[in-house]
């Protein structure tokens, strides 16, 4: 009768209020698993674009200590350098979406922690944007513009080499912040109930590797090595593949978020 309808109505209201109180800003249509898979796809594009631009283009064109040889590589591979620019910039733009998704997924663990991770990654992205300006400058100074007539050919080659080296320095500064962000993400995954703990440990390891290698690049260059970054592939690659293939445990995510199934509450009240 009327009392039963009233009781059911109160249960539905309590369920809605519970959702609003515990998870502010998470709408019902939001799908954590679909968002995680989108994050995995974006992360894969970011990794692929960065690997192509850095390992297969810039590192091959830069001849340490030889400005003339570096300039010759840049002239011969200008189209490839422009392609590398696009391969780097597109992921930088996608990073904005990736950061937003990670914040949405991880803030239920710690809103402050997710914010810190996002700030680290945003700072990294901004610094990488500056690095890309040096990337383009290294080929622009070799174009023979009248504005550069004050420089002779050897000086222009030295400038191109300098800009490519400045890109490397700026990019390494960006990786310091990326290391911080990766470590915080790893810590949040460790505290979560909807992702495997080993992924959190691997991401923490990735953060330590990025930060350590980048710091050594400046304070002890002889100790800095690409080998120090190899363990980071386990963390980034593992999280990317897990997001792509599995997503996350949506039921555990909603439970940790404090989202209660309204139908379940009604059933319990009967």
PDB file of C-alpha atoms in Angstrom:
ATOM      1  CA  UNK A   1       0.000   0.000   0.000  1.00  0.00           C
ATOM      2  CA  UNK A   2       0.933   3.602   0.525  1.00  0.00           C
ATOM      3  CA  UNK A   3       3.464   2.805   3.283  1.00  0.00           C
ATOM      4  CA  UNK A   4       5.302   0.355   1.005  1.00  0.00           C
ATOM      5  CA  UNK A   5       5.507   2.926  -1.807  1.00  0.00           C
ATOM      6  CA  UNK A   6       6.779   5.523   0.638  1.00  0.00           C
ATOM      7  CA  UNK A   7       9.427   3.158   1.996  1.00  0.00           C
ATOM      8  CA  UNK A   8      10.626   2.261  -1.503  1.00  0.00           C
ATOM      9  CA  UNK A   9      10.735   5.933  -2.413  1.00  0.00           C
ATOM     10  CA  UNK A  10      12.907   6.659   0.603  1.00  0.00           C
ATOM     11  CA  UNK A  11      15.283   3.848  -0.367  1.00  0.00           C
ATOM     12  CA  UNK A  12      15.648   5.213  -3.906  1.00  0.00           C
ATOM     13  CA  UNK A  13      16.252   8.712  -2.531  1.00  0.00           C
ATOM     14  CA  UNK A  14      18.859   7.380  -0.099  1.00  0.00           C
ATOM     15  CA  UNK A  15      20.668   5.643  -2.961  1.00  0.00           C
ATOM     16  CA  UNK A  16      20.734   8.818  -5.052  1.00  0.00           C
ATOM     17  CA  UNK A  17      21.942  10.907  -2.110  1.00  0.00           C
ATOM     18  CA  UNK A  18      24.674   8.348  -1.371  1.00  0.00           C
ATOM     19  CA  UNK A  19      25.974   8.635  -4.921  1.00  0.00           C
ATOM     20  CA  UNK A  20      25.904  12.427  -4.832  1.00  0.00           C
ATOM     21  CA  UNK A  21      27.613  12.641  -1.443  1.00  0.00           C
ATOM     22  CA  UNK A  22      30.456  10.250  -2.119  1.00  0.00           C
ATOM     23  CA  UNK A  23      31.275  10.843  -5.780  1.00  0.00           C
ATOM     24  CA  UNK A  24      30.770  14.440  -6.766  1.00  0.00           C
ATOM     25  CA  UNK A  25      30.891  14.943 -10.513  1.00  0.00           C
ATOM     26  CA  UNK A  26      30.749  11.278 -11.614  1.00  0.00           C
ATOM     27  CA  UNK A  27      27.655  10.914 -13.798  1.00  0.00           C
ATOM     28  CA  UNK A  28      25.805   7.636 -14.268  1.00  0.00           C
ATOM     29  CA  UNK A  29      26.639   7.318 -18.011  1.00  0.00           C
ATOM     30  CA  UNK A  30      30.352   7.437 -17.167  1.00  0.00           C
ATOM     31  CA  UNK A  31      31.966   4.067 -17.976  1.00  0.00           C
ATOM     32  CA  UNK A  32      35.248   3.491 -16.115  1.00  0.00           C
ATOM     33  CA  UNK A  33      36.164   0.466 -18.250  1.00  0.00           C
ATOM     34  CA  UNK A  34      35.566   2.262 -21.557  1.00  0.00           C
ATOM     35  CA  UNK A  35      37.523   5.271 -20.278  1.00  0.00           C
ATOM     36  CA  UNK A  36      40.421   3.025 -19.217  1.00  0.00           C
ATOM     37  CA  UNK A  37      40.514   1.435 -22.673  1.00  0.00           C
ATOM     38  CA  UNK A  38      40.520   4.858 -24.305  1.00  0.00           C
ATOM     39  CA  UNK A  39      43.398   5.850 -22.000  1.00  0.00           C
ATOM     40  CA  UNK A  40      45.266   2.720 -23.089  1.00  0.00           C
ATOM     41  CA  UNK A  41      44.773   3.588 -26.758  1.00  0.00           C
ATOM     42  CA  UNK A  42      45.986   7.150 -26.223  1.00  0.00           C
ATOM     43  CA  UNK A  43      48.964   5.945 -24.187  1.00  0.00           C
ATOM     44  CA  UNK A  44      49.888   3.564 -27.030  1.00  0.00           C
ATOM     45  CA  UNK A  45      49.836   6.452 -29.534  1.00  0.00           C
ATOM     46  CA  UNK A  46      51.942   8.577 -27.168  1.00  0.00           C
ATOM     47  CA  UNK A  47      54.554   5.821 -26.744  1.00  0.00           C
ATOM     48  CA  UNK A  48      54.672   5.017 -30.469  1.00  0.00           C
ATOM     49  CA  UNK A  49      54.911   8.658 -31.554  1.00  0.00           C
ATOM     50  CA  UNK A  50      57.621   9.501 -29.039  1.00  0.00           C
ATOM     51  CA  UNK A  51      59.651   6.373 -29.837  1.00  0.00           C
ATOM     52  CA  UNK A  52      59.552   7.094 -33.570  1.00  0.00           C
ATOM     53  CA  UNK A  53      60.527  10.751 -33.237  1.00  0.00           C
ATOM     54  CA  UNK A  54      63.272  10.253 -30.666  1.00  0.00           C
ATOM     55  CA  UNK A  55      64.800   6.848 -31.405  1.00  0.00           C
ATOM     56  CA  UNK A  56      64.371   6.620 -35.168  1.00  0.00           C
ATOM     57  CA  UNK A  57      64.841  10.252 -36.192  1.00  0.00           C
ATOM     58  CA  UNK A  58      66.574  12.647 -33.794  1.00  0.00           C
ATOM     59  CA  UNK A  59      68.997  10.140 -32.276  1.00  0.00           C
ATOM     60  CA  UNK A  60      69.990   8.952 -35.752  1.00  0.00           C
ATOM     61  CA  UNK A  61      70.464  12.481 -37.109  1.00  0.00           C
ATOM     62  CA  UNK A  62      72.451  13.861 -34.188  1.00  0.00           C
ATOM     63  CA  UNK A  63      76.180  13.153 -34.507  1.00  0.00           C
ATOM     64  CA  UNK A  64      77.768  13.926 -31.153  1.00  0.00           C
ATOM     65  CA  UNK A  65      80.448  16.622 -31.450  1.00  0.00           C
ATOM     66  CA  UNK A  66      80.078  17.005 -35.236  1.00  0.00           C
ATOM     67  CA  UNK A  67      77.941  19.963 -36.289  1.00  0.00           C
ATOM     68  CA  UNK A  68      78.688  19.542 -40.006  1.00  0.00           C
ATOM     69  CA  UNK A  69      77.626  15.877 -40.086  1.00  0.00           C
ATOM     70  CA  UNK A  70      74.510  16.655 -38.041  1.00  0.00           C
ATOM     71  CA  UNK A  71      73.582  19.492 -40.402  1.00  0.00           C
ATOM     72  CA  UNK A  72      74.079  17.211 -43.419  1.00  0.00           C
ATOM     73  CA  UNK A  73      71.703  14.675 -41.854  1.00  0.00           C
ATOM     74  CA  UNK A  74      69.143  17.386 -41.169  1.00  0.00           C
ATOM     75  CA  UNK A  75      69.272  18.691 -44.736  1.00  0.00           C
ATOM     76  CA  UNK A  76      68.937  15.218 -46.207  1.00  0.00           C
ATOM     77  CA  UNK A  77      66.161  14.229 -43.821  1.00  0.00           C
ATOM     78  CA  UNK A  78      64.144  17.432 -43.517  1.00  0.00           C
ATOM     79  CA  UNK A  79      60.892  15.690 -44.470  1.00  0.00           C
ATOM     80  CA  UNK A  80      61.532  13.028 -41.854  1.00  0.00           C
ATOM     81  CA  UNK A  81      62.213  15.713 -39.235  1.00  0.00           C
ATOM     82  CA  UNK A  82      58.898  17.368 -40.046  1.00  0.00           C
ATOM     83  CA  UNK A  83      57.158  14.008 -39.775  1.00  0.00           C
ATOM     84  CA  UNK A  84      58.856  13.466 -36.406  1.00  0.00           C
ATOM     85  CA  UNK A  85      57.550  16.874 -35.310  1.00  0.00           C
ATOM     86  CA  UNK A  86      53.999  15.781 -36.127  1.00  0.00           C
ATOM     87  CA  UNK A  87      54.552  12.408 -34.421  1.00  0.00           C
ATOM     88  CA  UNK A  88      55.608  14.246 -31.252  1.00  0.00           C
ATOM     89  CA  UNK A  89      53.051  17.062 -31.262  1.00  0.00           C
ATOM     90  CA  UNK A  90      49.973  14.881 -31.828  1.00  0.00           C
ATOM     91  CA  UNK A  91      50.650  12.878 -28.631  1.00  0.00           C
ATOM     92  CA  UNK A  92      51.236  16.133 -26.735  1.00  0.00           C
ATOM     93  CA  UNK A  93      47.724  17.229 -27.671  1.00  0.00           C
ATOM     94  CA  UNK A  94      46.315  13.807 -26.792  1.00  0.00           C
ATOM     95  CA  UNK A  95      48.057  14.073 -23.417  1.00  0.00           C
ATOM     96  CA  UNK A  96      45.413  16.614 -22.377  1.00  0.00           C
ATOM     97  CA  UNK A  97      42.703  13.992 -22.791  1.00  0.00           C
ATOM     98  CA  UNK A  98      44.833  11.257 -21.212  1.00  0.00           C
ATOM     99  CA  UNK A  99      45.502  13.369 -18.124  1.00  0.00           C
ATOM    100  CA  UNK A 100      41.794  14.139 -17.752  1.00  0.00           C
ATOM    101  CA  UNK A 101      40.864  10.440 -18.001  1.00  0.00           C
ATOM    102  CA  UNK A 102      43.510   9.352 -15.499  1.00  0.00           C
ATOM    103  CA  UNK A 103      42.341  12.030 -13.092  1.00  0.00           C
ATOM    104  CA  UNK A 104      38.740  10.857 -13.440  1.00  0.00           C
ATOM    105  CA  UNK A 105      39.708   7.230 -12.835  1.00  0.00           C
ATOM    106  CA  UNK A 106      42.169   7.753  -9.985  1.00  0.00           C
ATOM    107  CA  UNK A 107      40.653  10.584  -7.990  1.00  0.00           C
ATOM    108  CA  UNK A 108      38.405   8.116  -6.156  1.00  0.00           C
ATOM    109  CA  UNK A 109      41.615   6.745  -4.588  1.00  0.00           C
ATOM    110  CA  UNK A 110      42.923  10.191  -3.643  1.00  0.00           C
ATOM    111  CA  UNK A 111      41.710  13.403  -5.201  1.00  0.00           C
ATOM    112  CA  UNK A 112      44.824  15.250  -4.045  1.00  0.00           C
ATOM    113  CA  UNK A 113      47.105  12.514  -5.373  1.00  0.00           C
ATOM    114  CA  UNK A 114      45.345  12.459  -8.748  1.00  0.00           C
ATOM    115  CA  UNK A 115      45.663  16.247  -8.930  1.00  0.00           C
ATOM    116  CA  UNK A 116      49.397  16.089  -8.163  1.00  0.00           C
ATOM    117  CA  UNK A 117      49.900  13.432 -10.843  1.00  0.00           C
ATOM    118  CA  UNK A 118      47.981  15.576 -13.337  1.00  0.00           C
ATOM    119  CA  UNK A 119      50.057  18.664 -12.530  1.00  0.00           C
ATOM    120  CA  UNK A 120      53.292  16.720 -12.989  1.00  0.00           C
ATOM    121  CA  UNK A 121      52.129  15.459 -16.383  1.00  0.00           C
ATOM    122  CA  UNK A 122      50.796  18.834 -17.521  1.00  0.00           C
ATOM    123  CA  UNK A 123      54.124  20.440 -16.652  1.00  0.00           C
ATOM    124  CA  UNK A 124      55.942  17.700 -18.555  1.00  0.00           C
ATOM    125  CA  UNK A 125      53.729  18.274 -21.602  1.00  0.00           C
ATOM    126  CA  UNK A 126      54.297  22.048 -21.528  1.00  0.00           C
ATOM    127  CA  UNK A 127      58.076  21.626 -21.367  1.00  0.00           C
ATOM    128  CA  UNK A 128      57.970  19.118 -24.228  1.00  0.00           C
ATOM    129  CA  UNK A 129      56.111  21.752 -26.243  1.00  0.00           C
ATOM    130  CA  UNK A 130      59.068  24.102 -25.757  1.00  0.00           C
ATOM    131  CA  UNK A 131      61.421  21.294 -26.803  1.00  0.00           C
ATOM    132  CA  UNK A 132      59.520  20.941 -30.070  1.00  0.00           C
ATOM    133  CA  UNK A 133      60.302  24.572 -30.882  1.00  0.00           C
ATOM    134  CA  UNK A 134      64.011  23.694 -30.718  1.00  0.00           C
ATOM    135  CA  UNK A 135      63.301  20.671 -32.922  1.00  0.00           C
ATOM    136  CA  UNK A 136      61.885  22.883 -35.673  1.00  0.00           C
ATOM    137  CA  UNK A 137      64.546  25.559 -35.220  1.00  0.00           C
ATOM    138  CA  UNK A 138      67.265  23.013 -36.018  1.00  0.00           C
ATOM    139  CA  UNK A 139      65.976  22.659 -39.593  1.00  0.00           C
ATOM    140  CA  UNK A 140      64.778  26.234 -40.096  1.00  0.00           C
ATOM    141  CA  UNK A 141      68.248  27.755 -39.645  1.00  0.00           C
ATOM    142  CA  UNK A 142      69.514  25.601 -42.514  1.00  0.00           C
ATOM    143  CA  UNK A 143      66.916  26.862 -44.997  1.00  0.00           C
ATOM    144  CA  UNK A 144      69.088  29.713 -46.286  1.00  0.00           C
ATOM    145  CA  UNK A 145      66.801  32.615 -45.405  1.00  0.00           C
ATOM    146  CA  UNK A 146      68.188  36.156 -46.061  1.00  0.00           C
ATOM    147  CA  UNK A 147      67.568  36.830 -42.372  1.00  0.00           C
ATOM    148  CA  UNK A 148      70.480  34.493 -41.592  1.00  0.00           C
ATOM    149  CA  UNK A 149      72.902  36.135 -44.030  1.00  0.00           C
ATOM    150  CA  UNK A 150      74.935  37.499 -41.137  1.00  0.00           C
ATOM    151  CA  UNK A 151      75.986  33.913 -40.329  1.00  0.00           C
ATOM    152  CA  UNK A 152      78.319  31.878 -42.504  1.00  0.00           C
ATOM    153  CA  UNK A 153      77.601  28.245 -43.392  1.00  0.00           C
ATOM    154  CA  UNK A 154      79.674  26.804 -40.538  1.00  0.00           C
ATOM    155  CA  UNK A 155      77.919  29.031 -37.982  1.00  0.00           C
ATOM    156  CA  UNK A 156      74.480  27.993 -39.245  1.00  0.00           C
ATOM    157  CA  UNK A 157      75.487  24.348 -38.951  1.00  0.00           C
ATOM    158  CA  UNK A 158      76.659  25.008 -35.407  1.00  0.00           C
ATOM    159  CA  UNK A 159      73.317  26.662 -34.609  1.00  0.00           C
ATOM    160  CA  UNK A 160      71.394  23.692 -36.019  1.00  0.00           C
ATOM    161  CA  UNK A 161      73.489  21.362 -33.859  1.00  0.00           C
ATOM    162  CA  UNK A 162      72.937  23.609 -30.820  1.00  0.00           C
ATOM    163  CA  UNK A 163      69.161  23.636 -31.293  1.00  0.00           C
ATOM    164  CA  UNK A 164      69.063  19.857 -31.550  1.00  0.00           C
ATOM    165  CA  UNK A 165      71.125  19.599 -28.369  1.00  0.00           C
ATOM    166  CA  UNK A 166      68.828  22.105 -26.645  1.00  0.00           C
ATOM    167  CA  UNK A 167      65.910  19.924 -27.611  1.00  0.00           C
ATOM    168  CA  UNK A 168      67.581  16.984 -25.855  1.00  0.00           C
ATOM    169  CA  UNK A 169      68.231  19.061 -22.726  1.00  0.00           C
ATOM    170  CA  UNK A 170      64.688  20.434 -22.596  1.00  0.00           C
ATOM    171  CA  UNK A 171      63.185  17.012 -23.256  1.00  0.00           C
ATOM    172  CA  UNK A 172      65.221  15.573 -20.387  1.00  0.00           C
ATOM    173  CA  UNK A 173      63.902  18.278 -18.045  1.00  0.00           C
ATOM    174  CA  UNK A 174      60.385  17.266 -19.102  1.00  0.00           C
ATOM    175  CA  UNK A 175      61.136  13.648 -18.196  1.00  0.00           C
ATOM    176  CA  UNK A 176      61.998  14.720 -14.641  1.00  0.00           C
ATOM    177  CA  UNK A 177      58.390  15.821 -14.221  1.00  0.00           C
ATOM    178  CA  UNK A 178      57.079  12.800 -16.086  1.00  0.00           C
ATOM    179  CA  UNK A 179      58.957  10.590 -13.646  1.00  0.00           C
ATOM    180  CA  UNK A 180      57.232  12.332 -10.756  1.00  0.00           C
ATOM    181  CA  UNK A 181      53.836  11.873 -12.397  1.00  0.00           C
ATOM    182  CA  UNK A 182      54.457   8.198 -13.168  1.00  0.00           C
ATOM    183  CA  UNK A 183      55.491   7.537  -9.557  1.00  0.00           C
ATOM    184  CA  UNK A 184      52.337   9.174  -8.163  1.00  0.00           C
ATOM    185  CA  UNK A 185      50.153   7.248 -10.626  1.00  0.00           C
ATOM    186  CA  UNK A 186      51.872   4.055  -9.491  1.00  0.00           C
ATOM    187  CA  UNK A 187      51.205   4.897  -5.848  1.00  0.00           C
ATOM    188  CA  UNK A 188      47.529   5.524  -6.627  1.00  0.00           C
ATOM    189  CA  UNK A 189      47.247   2.227  -8.501  1.00  0.00           C
ATOM    190  CA  UNK A 190      48.794   0.467  -5.488  1.00  0.00           C
ATOM    191  CA  UNK A 191      46.075   1.915  -3.265  1.00  0.00           C
ATOM    192  CA  UNK A 192      43.285   1.119  -5.712  1.00  0.00           C
ATOM    193  CA  UNK A 193      41.072  -1.973  -5.636  1.00  0.00           C
ATOM    194  CA  UNK A 194      40.264  -2.009  -9.356  1.00  0.00           C
ATOM    195  CA  UNK A 195      43.755  -2.474 -10.869  1.00  0.00           C
ATOM    196  CA  UNK A 196      46.434  -5.086 -10.099  1.00  0.00           C
ATOM    197  CA  UNK A 197      49.006  -4.030  -7.515  1.00  0.00           C
ATOM    198  CA  UNK A 198      51.906  -5.213  -9.678  1.00  0.00           C
ATOM    199  CA  UNK A 199      51.029  -2.489 -12.206  1.00  0.00           C
ATOM    200  CA  UNK A 200      51.363   0.065  -9.432  1.00  0.00           C
ATOM    201  CA  UNK A 201      54.775  -1.279  -8.476  1.00  0.00           C
ATOM    202  CA  UNK A 202      55.928  -1.224 -12.103  1.00  0.00           C
ATOM    203  CA  UNK A 203      54.728   2.358 -12.590  1.00  0.00           C
ATOM    204  CA  UNK A 204      56.532   3.429  -9.413  1.00  0.00           C
ATOM    205  CA  UNK A 205      59.658   1.781 -10.828  1.00  0.00           C
ATOM    206  CA  UNK A 206      59.145   3.619 -14.126  1.00  0.00           C
ATOM    207  CA  UNK A 207      58.878   6.924 -12.282  1.00  0.00           C
ATOM    208  CA  UNK A 208      62.092   6.268 -10.350  1.00  0.00           C
ATOM    209  CA  UNK A 209      63.901   5.284 -13.568  1.00  0.00           C
ATOM    210  CA  UNK A 210      62.824   8.403 -15.464  1.00  0.00           C
ATOM    211  CA  UNK A 211      63.627  10.726 -12.582  1.00  0.00           C
ATOM    212  CA  UNK A 212      66.992   9.109 -11.785  1.00  0.00           C
ATOM    213  CA  UNK A 213      68.229   8.980 -15.374  1.00  0.00           C
ATOM    214  CA  UNK A 214      67.145  12.562 -16.061  1.00  0.00           C
ATOM    215  CA  UNK A 215      68.831  13.833 -12.903  1.00  0.00           C
ATOM    216  CA  UNK A 216      72.031  11.950 -13.740  1.00  0.00           C
ATOM    217  CA  UNK A 217      71.985  13.542 -17.211  1.00  0.00           C
ATOM    218  CA  UNK A 218      72.682  16.893 -15.511  1.00  0.00           C
ATOM    219  CA  UNK A 219      74.679  16.040 -12.388  1.00  0.00           C
ATOM    220  CA  UNK A 220      76.661  12.989 -13.537  1.00  0.00           C
ATOM    221  CA  UNK A 221      76.365  12.642 -17.337  1.00  0.00           C
ATOM    222  CA  UNK A 222      78.735   9.689 -17.466  1.00  0.00           C
ATOM    223  CA  UNK A 223      76.254   7.630 -15.397  1.00  0.00           C
ATOM    224  CA  UNK A 224      73.184   8.515 -17.452  1.00  0.00           C
ATOM    225  CA  UNK A 225      72.215   5.748 -19.864  1.00  0.00           C
ATOM    226  CA  UNK A 226      69.262   4.655 -21.958  1.00  0.00           C
ATOM    227  CA  UNK A 227      69.621   1.298 -20.187  1.00  0.00           C
ATOM    228  CA  UNK A 228      68.262   2.928 -17.016  1.00  0.00           C
ATOM    229  CA  UNK A 229      65.003   3.589 -18.847  1.00  0.00           C
ATOM    230  CA  UNK A 230      64.448   0.023 -20.026  1.00  0.00           C
ATOM    231  CA  UNK A 231      62.659  -1.043 -16.799  1.00  0.00           C
ATOM    232  CA  UNK A 232      60.278   1.891 -17.366  1.00  0.00           C
ATOM    233  CA  UNK A 233      58.943   0.077 -20.415  1.00  0.00           C
ATOM    234  CA  UNK A 234      57.553  -2.601 -18.106  1.00  0.00           C
ATOM    235  CA  UNK A 235      55.509  -0.054 -16.208  1.00  0.00           C
ATOM    236  CA  UNK A 236      54.246   2.026 -19.111  1.00  0.00           C
ATOM    237  CA  UNK A 237      53.841  -0.949 -21.426  1.00  0.00           C
ATOM    238  CA  UNK A 238      52.138  -3.038 -18.764  1.00  0.00           C
ATOM    239  CA  UNK A 239      49.631  -0.325 -17.822  1.00  0.00           C
ATOM    240  CA  UNK A 240      48.940   0.453 -21.491  1.00  0.00           C
ATOM    241  CA  UNK A 241      48.271  -3.189 -22.391  1.00  0.00           C
ATOM    242  CA  UNK A 242      46.143  -3.761 -19.290  1.00  0.00           C
ATOM    243  CA  UNK A 243      44.017  -0.717 -20.076  1.00  0.00           C
ATOM    244  CA  UNK A 244      43.651  -1.784 -23.705  1.00  0.00           C
ATOM    245  CA  UNK A 245      42.899  -5.464 -23.161  1.00  0.00           C
ATOM    246  CA  UNK A 246      41.175  -5.511 -19.771  1.00  0.00           C
ATOM    247  CA  UNK A 247      40.263  -1.950 -18.864  1.00  0.00           C
ATOM    248  CA  UNK A 248      39.671  -2.247 -15.138  1.00  0.00           C
ATOM    249  CA  UNK A 249      37.423  -3.966 -12.621  1.00  0.00           C
ATOM    250  CA  UNK A 250      34.384  -1.729 -12.993  1.00  0.00           C
ATOM    251  CA  UNK A 251      32.487  -3.225 -10.056  1.00  0.00           C
ATOM    252  CA  UNK A 252      35.480  -2.657  -7.754  1.00  0.00           C
ATOM    253  CA  UNK A 253      35.907   0.884  -9.146  1.00  0.00           C
ATOM    254  CA  UNK A 254      32.302   1.763  -8.401  1.00  0.00           C
ATOM    255  CA  UNK A 255      32.551   0.232  -4.938  1.00  0.00           C
ATOM    256  CA  UNK A 256      35.676   2.231  -4.103  1.00  0.00           C
ATOM    257  CA  UNK A 257      34.007   5.322  -5.544  1.00  0.00           C
ATOM    258  CA  UNK A 258      31.062   4.795  -3.205  1.00  0.00           C
ATOM    259  CA  UNK A 259      28.547   4.317  -6.002  1.00  0.00           C
ATOM    260  CA  UNK A 260      25.823   1.957  -4.817  1.00  0.00           C
ATOM    261  CA  UNK A 261      23.473   0.159  -7.188  1.00  0.00           C
ATOM    262  CA  UNK A 262      20.067   1.654  -6.425  1.00  0.00           C
ATOM    263  CA  UNK A 263      18.270  -1.570  -7.387  1.00  0.00           C
ATOM    264  CA  UNK A 264      20.398  -3.504  -4.892  1.00  0.00           C
ATOM    265  CA  UNK A 265      19.364  -1.126  -2.102  1.00  0.00           C
ATOM    266  CA  UNK A 266      15.708  -1.541  -2.973  1.00  0.00           C
ATOM    267  CA  UNK A 267      16.049  -5.335  -3.006  1.00  0.00           C
ATOM    268  CA  UNK A 268      17.724  -5.275   0.399  1.00  0.00           C
ATOM    269  CA  UNK A 269      14.904  -3.175   1.750  1.00  0.00           C
ATOM    270  CA  UNK A 270      12.213  -5.606   0.677  1.00  0.00           C
TER     271      UNK A 270
END
